[in-house]
Amino acid sequence: VHAARAFARTRWLQMRLRSRADVERHQNAGLTRLARDLQAHIPFYQGLDGPGAWPVVDKAALLADFPRFNRAGIAVEEIRAALAAGTDHVRGHSVGQSTGTSGNRGFYVVSDAERFVWLGTLLAKALPDALWRRHRVALALPGLSSLYRSANSGSRIALGFFDLADGVEAWADDLARFDPDTIVAPPKVLRRLAERGQLRATTIFSGAEVLDPADRALIEAATGRRVREIYMATEGLFGVGCRFGTLHLAEDVVRFEWEAVAGSGLRIPIVTDFTRRAQAMVRYRMNDLIALEDRPCPCGSPLQAVRQIEGRSDDLFELAGADGRARMVTPDVLRNAVLDADPRITDYRLVQTGPGTIEVHLAEALGGSADAAVRAALERLVARLGAAPVAVEVKSGIAVPFDRKLRRVIRDWQP
Ligand SMILES: [Zn+2]
């Protein structure tokens, strides 16, 4: 019922929000309602006088004061204990954690109703014709709880769930039998299916991880179909690709503010979800680096378009400058240096392991010439940025993790 209502509401808003002015009016009304609710129910915001007084919070601030950010006062330890005991409910609320490394996990509290609202909103944006056309949708996403599996999703949309942790090979045949017209999965899963010739859905959504241009090219070449993106995280649903392949931010449920990353043209989103009530997600600083698109999309949507999600802000490489000033290097610049070094490279890992050391992993089959080309490309890049020389170590062999997020550019070192 909640999913169906969210579906209808999202579709209704798509009709109604025609211009930026419409979007802003809608957001302001949402923020006013949110402010009232935060005052009444969320301890952290009580006594703060409306949106102007809400501070920007990041994951560390949220974790430090977690019970005061949710309506039920649930603590992180309670979530951990519940999950360890095999349940995903605490005091009537759904709880969960993201699949980060242990020191870097995110935790969340949502009501069961909000979970179905999330699903209904997602489906309305992804499959707007589902009111009159039947769909078979395969979902292979992290954190899909048992709740969805037991749900009757309605007659028009048949949902199939596939467990990421089992690996693609474990369920590829089941997926073929389910015969979906639409699939939503992380890009590494889409790529693996495409390489096996088993990606046959007509509508392909990539979600839950950064869609690397190399993966997009490979999947689109193998299937002849456009890959659309869903921008989602532990923190919520932030954008869905339209039929033209443009990723539009979900500004009908979230207000975005932007923090510029100096010298890069990339921005870090600060999000306020004005629909969620179980846990406040208010002026929350995300860990993403985003390039916005200035041109309007041919679909006519007034929702802001995204050119590319480039990676995570805590994976910015920080190199010592020759002049003593640090140089930040964004993942897109690093990626392009590697991919442009040798046209045979379609996968890689780049890890900053120390202030002046970078480790590169390449596929075994490429051999020494690719190693040398990548090393030279990175050294050129570092010199061009005015950073002190770095030691580049090239290693052979790449593993694809199916039990956790794939990151190609990683800063494994704290400045
Ligand atoms: Zn569009």
Tab-separated table of C-alpha atoms and ligand atoms in Angstrom:
chain	number	residue	atom	x	y	z
A	1	VAL	CA	0.000	0.000	0.000
A	2	HIS	CA	2.795	2.415	0.925
A	3	ALA	CA	4.727	1.492	-2.223
A	4	ALA	CA	1.650	2.008	-4.418
A	5	ARG	CA	0.902	5.370	-2.803
A	6	ALA	CA	4.536	6.505	-3.206
A	7	PHE	CA	4.418	5.378	-6.821
A	8	ALA	CA	1.297	7.443	-7.450
A	9	ARG	CA	2.656	10.463	-5.592
A	10	THR	CA	5.957	10.394	-7.484
A	11	ARG	CA	4.140	10.185	-10.816
A	12	TRP	CA	1.829	13.018	-9.769
A	13	LEU	CA	4.828	15.185	-8.846
A	14	GLN	CA	6.411	14.407	-12.222
A	15	MET	CA	3.351	15.957	-13.861
A	16	ARG	CA	3.212	18.877	-11.482
A	17	LEU	CA	6.851	19.950	-11.163
A	18	ARG	CA	7.438	21.628	-14.524
A	19	SER	CA	9.995	24.322	-13.760
A	20	ARG	CA	12.753	25.136	-11.293
A	21	ALA	CA	10.346	27.498	-9.540
A	22	ASP	CA	7.900	24.594	-9.063
A	23	VAL	CA	10.699	22.431	-7.617
A	24	GLU	CA	11.781	25.166	-5.207
A	25	ARG	CA	8.223	25.816	-4.030
A	26	HIS	CA	7.717	22.097	-3.472
A	27	GLN	CA	11.011	21.816	-1.548
A	28	ASN	CA	10.274	24.829	0.643
A	29	ALA	CA	6.908	23.379	1.621
A	30	GLY	CA	8.630	20.070	2.394
A	31	LEU	CA	11.267	21.787	4.533
A	32	THR	CA	8.600	23.651	6.503
A	33	ARG	CA	6.831	20.369	7.303
A	34	LEU	CA	10.177	18.755	8.138
A	35	ALA	CA	11.105	21.586	10.520
A	36	ARG	CA	7.863	21.069	12.472
A	37	ASP	CA	8.478	17.339	12.690
A	38	LEU	CA	12.121	17.682	13.775
A	39	GLN	CA	11.083	20.104	16.541
A	40	ALA	CA	8.508	17.646	17.804
A	41	HIS	CA	10.287	14.311	17.487
A	42	ILE	CA	14.069	14.439	16.862
A	43	PRO	CA	16.068	15.491	19.960
A	44	PHE	CA	19.120	16.765	18.040
A	45	TYR	CA	16.997	19.441	16.315
A	46	GLN	CA	14.874	20.518	19.251
A	47	GLY	CA	15.647	24.109	20.110
A	48	LEU	CA	17.162	24.767	16.667
A	49	ASP	CA	15.091	27.409	14.972
A	50	GLY	CA	14.337	26.062	11.488
A	51	PRO	CA	16.406	25.312	8.376
A	52	GLY	CA	18.705	28.317	8.836
A	53	ALA	CA	19.931	26.929	12.164
A	54	TRP	CA	20.508	23.314	11.043
A	55	PRO	CA	24.240	22.523	11.019
A	56	VAL	CA	25.944	20.480	8.308
A	57	VAL	CA	26.580	16.996	9.705
A	58	ASP	CA	28.802	14.239	8.370
A	59	LYS	CA	28.976	10.532	9.134
A	60	ALA	CA	31.264	11.042	12.138
A	61	ALA	CA	28.904	13.618	13.690
A	62	LEU	CA	25.913	11.365	13.056
A	63	LEU	CA	27.600	8.322	14.596
A	64	ALA	CA	28.811	10.292	17.622
A	65	ASP	CA	25.247	11.286	18.512
A	66	PHE	CA	23.254	8.567	16.730
A	67	PRO	CA	20.285	8.052	19.126
A	68	ARG	CA	19.461	11.777	19.061
A	69	PHE	CA	19.049	11.690	15.270
A	70	ASN	CA	16.265	9.093	15.244
A	71	ARG	CA	12.772	9.149	16.574
A	72	ALA	CA	13.025	5.920	18.545
A	73	GLY	CA	16.340	6.812	20.218
A	74	ILE	CA	17.981	3.683	18.831
A	75	ALA	CA	21.746	3.422	19.431
A	76	VAL	CA	24.370	2.022	17.070
A	77	GLU	CA	25.136	-0.774	19.569
A	78	GLU	CA	21.490	-1.883	19.439
A	79	ILE	CA	21.661	-2.082	15.643
A	80	ARG	CA	24.881	-4.088	15.762
A	81	ALA	CA	23.428	-6.471	18.344
A	82	ALA	CA	20.215	-6.950	16.366
A	83	LEU	CA	22.052	-7.661	13.107
A	84	ALA	CA	24.413	-10.059	14.900
A	85	ALA	CA	21.347	-11.870	16.241
A	86	GLY	CA	19.967	-12.208	12.722
A	87	THR	CA	17.141	-9.687	12.811
A	88	ASP	CA	16.859	-6.330	11.057
A	89	HIS	CA	14.309	-4.797	13.434
A	90	VAL	CA	14.785	-2.841	16.653
A	91	ARG	CA	11.698	-1.690	18.566
A	92	GLY	CA	9.485	-1.798	15.502
A	93	HIS	CA	11.938	-0.046	13.168
A	94	SER	CA	13.955	-1.457	10.296
A	95	VAL	CA	17.669	-1.034	10.867
A	96	GLY	CA	20.725	-1.733	8.794
A	97	GLN	CA	24.325	-0.980	8.085
A	98	SER	CA	26.216	-0.211	4.923
A	99	THR	CA	28.840	-2.584	3.622
A	100	GLY	CA	31.832	-0.347	4.358
A	101	THR	CA	34.963	-1.422	6.139
A	102	SER	CA	34.321	-1.815	9.866
A	103	GLY	CA	35.647	1.622	10.803
A	104	ASN	CA	33.665	3.252	8.023
A	105	ARG	CA	30.212	1.696	8.205
A	106	GLY	CA	27.041	3.739	8.003
A	107	PHE	CA	23.973	2.790	10.053
A	108	TYR	CA	20.352	3.649	9.442
A	109	VAL	CA	16.907	3.474	10.964
A	110	VAL	CA	13.800	3.561	8.765
A	111	SER	CA	10.196	2.654	9.341
A	112	ASP	CA	8.802	-0.252	7.345
A	113	ALA	CA	6.468	2.221	5.643
A	114	GLU	CA	9.470	4.315	4.549
A	115	ARG	CA	11.105	1.260	3.000
A	116	PHE	CA	8.104	0.733	0.785
A	117	VAL	CA	7.924	4.429	0.000
A	118	TRP	CA	11.552	4.140	-1.121
A	119	LEU	CA	10.713	1.203	-3.372
A	120	GLY	CA	7.589	2.854	-4.780
A	121	THR	CA	9.462	6.093	-5.496
A	122	LEU	CA	12.280	4.196	-7.179
A	123	LEU	CA	9.923	2.177	-9.370
A	124	ALA	CA	7.899	5.258	-10.348
A	125	LYS	CA	11.062	7.010	-11.511
A	126	ALA	CA	12.541	3.942	-13.187
A	127	LEU	CA	9.377	2.496	-14.754
A	128	PRO	CA	6.830	5.302	-15.153
A	129	ASP	CA	4.772	3.155	-17.547
A	130	ALA	CA	4.197	0.458	-14.912
A	131	LEU	CA	0.644	1.676	-14.447
A	132	TRP	CA	-0.334	0.232	-17.805
A	133	ARG	CA	2.503	-2.167	-18.635
A	134	ARG	CA	3.588	-5.262	-16.760
A	135	HIS	CA	7.200	-5.497	-15.703
A	136	ARG	CA	9.529	-8.155	-14.376
A	137	VAL	CA	12.242	-6.445	-12.343
A	138	ALA	CA	15.373	-8.190	-11.091
A	139	LEU	CA	16.988	-6.477	-8.092
A	140	ALA	CA	20.527	-7.364	-7.011
A	141	LEU	CA	21.320	-4.660	-4.490
A	142	PRO	CA	22.972	-4.512	-1.080
A	143	GLY	CA	20.795	-4.111	1.986
A	144	LEU	CA	17.498	-5.318	0.515
A	145	SER	CA	15.894	-6.736	3.608
A	146	SER	CA	13.666	-9.736	4.043
A	147	LEU	CA	10.835	-7.234	4.193
A	148	TYR	CA	10.778	-6.774	0.436
A	149	ARG	CA	11.027	-10.466	-0.273
A	150	SER	CA	7.897	-11.226	1.688
A	151	ALA	CA	6.027	-8.337	0.132
A	152	ASN	CA	3.361	-8.720	-2.465
A	153	SER	CA	4.495	-6.044	-4.855
A	154	GLY	CA	1.205	-5.803	-6.696
A	155	SER	CA	0.067	-7.353	-9.918
A	156	ARG	CA	1.835	-5.104	-12.421
A	157	ILE	CA	5.406	-5.465	-11.235
A	158	ALA	CA	6.962	-8.834	-10.447
A	159	LEU	CA	10.115	-8.454	-8.359
A	160	GLY	CA	12.954	-10.956	-8.264
A	161	PHE	CA	15.690	-10.676	-5.637
A	162	PHE	CA	19.230	-11.902	-6.181
A	163	ASP	CA	21.784	-11.944	-3.397
A	164	LEU	CA	24.978	-10.059	-4.161
A	165	ALA	CA	26.962	-11.860	-1.495
A	166	ASP	CA	26.451	-15.210	-3.277
A	167	GLY	CA	28.258	-13.967	-6.389
A	168	VAL	CA	26.883	-13.753	-9.915
A	169	GLU	CA	27.655	-17.373	-10.846
A	170	ALA	CA	25.443	-18.692	-8.030
A	171	TRP	CA	22.237	-17.215	-9.451
A	172	ALA	CA	22.896	-16.451	-13.119
A	173	ASP	CA	20.720	-19.408	-14.189
A	174	ASP	CA	17.894	-18.396	-11.811
A	175	LEU	CA	18.073	-14.901	-13.270
A	176	ALA	CA	17.726	-16.294	-16.800
A	177	ARG	CA	14.663	-18.298	-15.689
A	178	PHE	CA	13.121	-15.223	-14.047
A	179	ASP	CA	13.563	-13.518	-17.442
A	180	PRO	CA	13.410	-9.872	-16.299
A	181	ASP	CA	12.720	-6.966	-18.664
A	182	THR	CA	14.448	-4.662	-16.158
A	183	ILE	CA	17.490	-5.237	-13.973
A	184	VAL	CA	18.928	-3.082	-11.184
A	185	ALA	CA	22.408	-4.098	-10.024
A	186	PRO	CA	25.864	-2.720	-9.265
A	187	PRO	CA	27.970	-2.142	-12.400
A	188	LYS	CA	30.391	-4.972	-11.566
A	189	VAL	CA	27.438	-7.408	-11.625
A	190	LEU	CA	26.085	-5.982	-14.899
A	191	ARG	CA	29.554	-6.231	-16.398
A	192	ARG	CA	30.019	-9.840	-15.279
A	193	LEU	CA	26.599	-10.774	-16.701
A	194	ALA	CA	27.378	-8.944	-19.948
A	195	GLU	CA	30.707	-10.750	-20.278
A	196	ARG	CA	28.885	-14.077	-19.806
A	197	GLY	CA	26.283	-13.126	-22.417
A	198	GLN	CA	23.576	-13.266	-19.741
A	199	LEU	CA	22.496	-9.642	-19.572
A	200	ARG	CA	19.311	-9.789	-21.629
A	201	ALA	CA	16.984	-7.328	-19.865
A	202	THR	CA	15.882	-4.485	-22.138
A	203	THR	CA	16.153	-1.852	-19.392
A	204	ILE	CA	19.416	-1.801	-17.456
A	205	PHE	CA	19.965	0.215	-14.290
A	206	SER	CA	23.302	0.512	-12.547
A	207	GLY	CA	23.111	1.336	-8.846
A	208	ALA	CA	24.782	1.265	-5.449
A	209	GLU	CA	28.302	1.884	-6.784
A	210	VAL	CA	30.061	4.405	-8.975
A	211	LEU	CA	29.491	3.590	-12.651
A	212	ASP	CA	32.954	3.816	-14.157
A	213	PRO	CA	32.966	4.962	-17.816
A	214	ALA	CA	34.979	1.831	-18.678
A	215	ASP	CA	32.206	-0.397	-17.287
A	216	ARG	CA	29.515	1.607	-19.036
A	217	ALA	CA	31.301	1.286	-22.388
A	218	LEU	CA	31.780	-2.446	-21.969
A	219	ILE	CA	28.182	-3.159	-20.887
A	220	GLU	CA	26.684	-0.969	-23.617
A	221	ALA	CA	28.900	-2.527	-26.293
A	222	ALA	CA	27.945	-6.050	-25.170
A	223	THR	CA	24.191	-5.418	-24.983
A	224	GLY	CA	23.551	-2.584	-27.441
A	225	ARG	CA	21.508	-0.941	-24.670
A	226	ARG	CA	21.972	2.245	-22.734
A	227	VAL	CA	22.882	1.895	-19.069
A	228	ARG	CA	20.800	4.133	-16.816
A	229	GLU	CA	21.968	5.041	-13.348
A	230	ILE	CA	20.330	4.972	-9.947
A	231	TYR	CA	22.118	7.098	-7.370
A	232	MET	CA	21.400	5.526	-4.016
A	233	ALA	CA	23.177	4.920	-0.748
A	234	THR	CA	22.552	3.850	2.814
A	235	GLU	CA	21.303	7.377	3.267
A	236	GLY	CA	18.521	7.162	0.695
A	237	LEU	CA	17.513	7.530	-2.947
A	238	PHE	CA	19.218	10.483	-4.602
A	239	GLY	CA	18.678	10.169	-8.322
A	240	VAL	CA	17.379	8.011	-11.179
A	241	GLY	CA	18.337	8.025	-14.853
A	242	CYS	CA	15.612	9.062	-17.304
A	243	ARG	CA	14.877	7.394	-20.627
A	244	PHE	CA	17.507	9.578	-22.302
A	245	GLY	CA	20.109	8.134	-19.953
A	246	THR	CA	20.493	11.369	-17.972
A	247	LEU	CA	20.771	10.951	-14.219
A	248	HIS	CA	18.358	13.410	-12.579
A	249	LEU	CA	18.649	14.192	-8.875
A	250	ALA	CA	15.622	13.214	-6.771
A	251	GLU	CA	14.870	16.821	-5.914
A	252	ASP	CA	11.229	15.930	-5.338
A	253	VAL	CA	12.274	14.218	-2.070
A	254	VAL	CA	15.734	15.625	-1.308
A	255	ARG	CA	17.149	19.138	-1.274
A	256	PHE	CA	20.758	19.359	-2.405
A	257	GLU	CA	23.336	21.932	-1.366
A	258	TRP	CA	26.847	21.813	-2.817
A	259	GLU	CA	30.351	22.121	-1.478
A	260	ALA	CA	32.941	22.890	-4.166
A	261	VAL	CA	36.152	20.868	-4.347
A	262	ALA	CA	38.847	23.439	-5.097
A	263	GLY	CA	40.459	23.224	-8.508
A	264	SER	CA	38.373	20.327	-9.821
A	265	GLY	CA	34.896	21.416	-10.923
A	266	LEU	CA	33.553	18.572	-8.758
A	267	ARG	CA	31.175	19.065	-5.851
A	268	ILE	CA	30.231	17.257	-2.674
A	269	PRO	CA	26.474	17.023	-2.011
A	270	ILE	CA	24.906	18.064	1.278
A	271	VAL	CA	21.476	16.441	1.359
A	272	THR	CA	18.251	17.040	3.233
A	273	ASP	CA	15.625	14.337	2.778
A	274	PHE	CA	12.381	16.128	3.607
A	275	THR	CA	10.241	12.972	3.464
A	276	ARG	CA	11.934	10.708	5.998
A	277	ARG	CA	10.684	10.826	9.563
A	278	ALA	CA	12.181	7.839	11.452
A	279	GLN	CA	15.739	9.193	11.196
A	280	ALA	CA	16.747	12.740	10.340
A	281	MET	CA	18.848	13.088	7.179
A	282	VAL	CA	19.283	16.823	7.343
A	283	ARG	CA	22.112	18.806	5.758
A	284	TYR	CA	24.055	15.553	5.678
A	285	ARG	CA	27.417	15.780	3.943
A	286	MET	CA	27.744	12.845	1.580
A	287	ASN	CA	30.965	11.166	0.667
A	288	ASP	CA	30.514	11.585	-3.107
A	289	LEU	CA	32.209	13.654	-5.784
A	290	ILE	CA	29.822	14.822	-8.465
A	291	ALA	CA	30.074	16.669	-11.768
A	292	LEU	CA	26.799	18.475	-12.502
A	293	GLU	CA	25.460	18.929	-16.038
A	294	ASP	CA	24.596	22.481	-17.082
A	295	ARG	CA	22.579	21.666	-20.165
A	296	PRO	CA	18.901	20.781	-19.831
A	297	CYS	CA	17.891	17.208	-20.672
A	298	PRO	CA	15.687	16.550	-23.729
A	299	CYS	CA	13.193	14.771	-21.429
A	300	GLY	CA	12.189	18.214	-20.112
A	301	SER	CA	12.543	17.350	-16.438
A	302	PRO	CA	13.349	20.371	-14.245
A	303	LEU	CA	15.304	18.110	-11.874
A	304	GLN	CA	19.045	18.865	-11.904
A	305	ALA	CA	21.044	16.600	-14.224
A	306	VAL	CA	24.305	14.908	-13.210
A	307	ARG	CA	27.105	14.407	-15.736
A	308	GLN	CA	29.050	11.888	-13.686
A	309	ILE	CA	29.454	10.574	-10.158
A	310	GLU	CA	33.215	10.405	-9.933
A	311	GLY	CA	33.886	8.565	-6.697
A	312	ARG	CA	34.192	9.239	-3.016
A	313	SER	CA	35.529	12.363	-1.402
A	314	ASP	CA	37.556	10.359	1.121
A	315	ASP	CA	39.341	8.692	-1.799
A	316	LEU	CA	40.807	11.959	-3.070
A	317	PHE	CA	44.541	11.355	-3.314
A	318	GLU	CA	46.528	13.800	-1.250
A	319	LEU	CA	50.088	14.235	-2.501
A	320	ALA	CA	52.875	16.301	-1.010
A	321	GLY	CA	53.523	19.390	-3.135
A	322	ALA	CA	57.037	20.227	-4.238
A	323	ASP	CA	56.360	23.605	-2.552
A	324	GLY	CA	55.150	21.999	0.694
A	325	ARG	CA	51.465	22.607	-0.072
A	326	ALA	CA	49.336	19.452	-0.460
A	327	ARG	CA	47.872	18.577	-3.888
A	328	MET	CA	44.440	16.928	-3.998
A	329	VAL	CA	43.855	14.659	-6.993
A	330	THR	CA	40.307	13.618	-7.871
A	331	PRO	CA	39.471	10.023	-8.925
A	332	ASP	CA	38.436	11.051	-12.468
A	333	VAL	CA	41.865	12.556	-13.173
A	334	LEU	CA	43.609	9.444	-11.842
A	335	ARG	CA	41.289	7.133	-13.773
A	336	ASN	CA	41.830	8.943	-17.060
A	337	ALA	CA	45.604	8.823	-16.610
A	338	VAL	CA	45.446	5.031	-16.237
A	339	LEU	CA	42.892	4.333	-18.989
A	340	ASP	CA	44.655	6.635	-21.471
A	341	ALA	CA	48.033	4.994	-20.812
A	342	ASP	CA	47.143	1.834	-22.741
A	343	PRO	CA	43.909	1.222	-24.711
A	344	ARG	CA	43.854	-2.420	-23.589
A	345	ILE	CA	43.215	-1.421	-19.965
A	346	THR	CA	39.537	-1.898	-19.033
A	347	ASP	CA	39.983	-2.517	-15.322
A	348	TYR	CA	42.397	-1.328	-12.673
A	349	ARG	CA	42.804	-0.513	-9.004
A	350	LEU	CA	44.656	2.565	-7.806
A	351	VAL	CA	45.605	2.762	-4.143
A	352	GLN	CA	47.442	5.558	-2.411
A	353	THR	CA	49.273	3.633	0.296
A	354	GLY	CA	51.292	6.508	1.779
A	355	PRO	CA	52.144	10.181	1.296
A	356	GLY	CA	54.386	9.382	-1.684
A	357	THR	CA	53.426	5.857	-2.729
A	358	ILE	CA	50.821	4.636	-5.213
A	359	GLU	CA	49.992	1.018	-5.930
A	360	VAL	CA	48.409	0.086	-9.274
A	361	HIS	CA	46.773	-3.253	-10.029
A	362	LEU	CA	46.315	-4.313	-13.644
A	363	ALA	CA	45.005	-7.472	-15.287
A	364	GLU	CA	47.620	-10.208	-15.561
A	365	ALA	CA	47.351	-10.627	-19.317
A	366	LEU	CA	48.520	-7.104	-20.156
A	367	GLY	CA	52.217	-7.606	-19.448
A	368	GLY	CA	55.150	-5.286	-18.921
A	369	SER	CA	54.444	-2.654	-21.585
A	370	ALA	CA	51.163	-1.672	-19.903
A	371	ASP	CA	52.913	-1.541	-16.520
A	372	ALA	CA	55.533	0.837	-17.862
A	373	ALA	CA	52.947	3.011	-19.648
A	374	VAL	CA	50.816	3.388	-16.499
A	375	ARG	CA	53.854	4.138	-14.350
A	376	ALA	CA	55.004	6.827	-16.803
A	377	ALA	CA	51.474	8.307	-17.065
A	378	LEU	CA	51.141	8.620	-13.289
A	379	GLU	CA	54.594	10.126	-12.960
A	380	ARG	CA	53.737	12.684	-15.657
A	381	LEU	CA	50.469	13.518	-13.903
A	382	VAL	CA	52.163	14.006	-10.548
A	383	ALA	CA	54.805	16.263	-12.117
A	384	ARG	CA	52.150	18.302	-13.957
A	385	LEU	CA	50.327	18.885	-10.644
A	386	GLY	CA	53.511	20.203	-9.052
A	387	ALA	CA	53.593	17.377	-6.503
A	388	ALA	CA	56.740	15.745	-5.206
A	389	PRO	CA	57.697	12.556	-7.113
A	390	VAL	CA	55.867	9.401	-6.025
A	391	ALA	CA	56.901	5.756	-6.057
A	392	VAL	CA	54.510	3.816	-8.338
A	393	GLU	CA	54.345	0.071	-7.820
A	394	VAL	CA	52.480	-1.983	-10.435
A	395	LYS	CA	50.983	-5.316	-9.361
A	396	SER	CA	49.471	-7.975	-11.540
A	397	GLY	CA	45.984	-9.392	-10.950
A	398	ILE	CA	42.629	-7.847	-10.006
A	399	ALA	CA	39.895	-9.340	-7.840
A	400	VAL	CA	36.247	-8.208	-8.097
A	401	PRO	CA	34.615	-8.141	-4.641
A	402	PHE	CA	30.976	-9.256	-4.758
A	403	ASP	CA	30.472	-9.152	-0.993
A	404	ARG	CA	31.279	-5.464	-0.634
A	405	LYS	CA	31.508	-2.280	-2.659
A	406	LEU	CA	33.919	-2.113	-5.527
A	407	ARG	CA	36.140	0.973	-5.406
A	408	ARG	CA	38.730	1.414	-8.117
A	409	VAL	CA	40.430	4.472	-6.638
A	410	ILE	CA	41.198	4.117	-2.943
A	411	ARG	CA	43.114	6.276	-0.536
A	412	ASP	CA	44.288	3.730	2.031
A	413	TRP	CA	46.158	6.224	4.132
A	414	GLN	CA	45.218	9.121	6.402
A	415	PRO	CA	47.021	12.471	5.946
B	1	ZN	ZN	16.150	13.504	-18.637
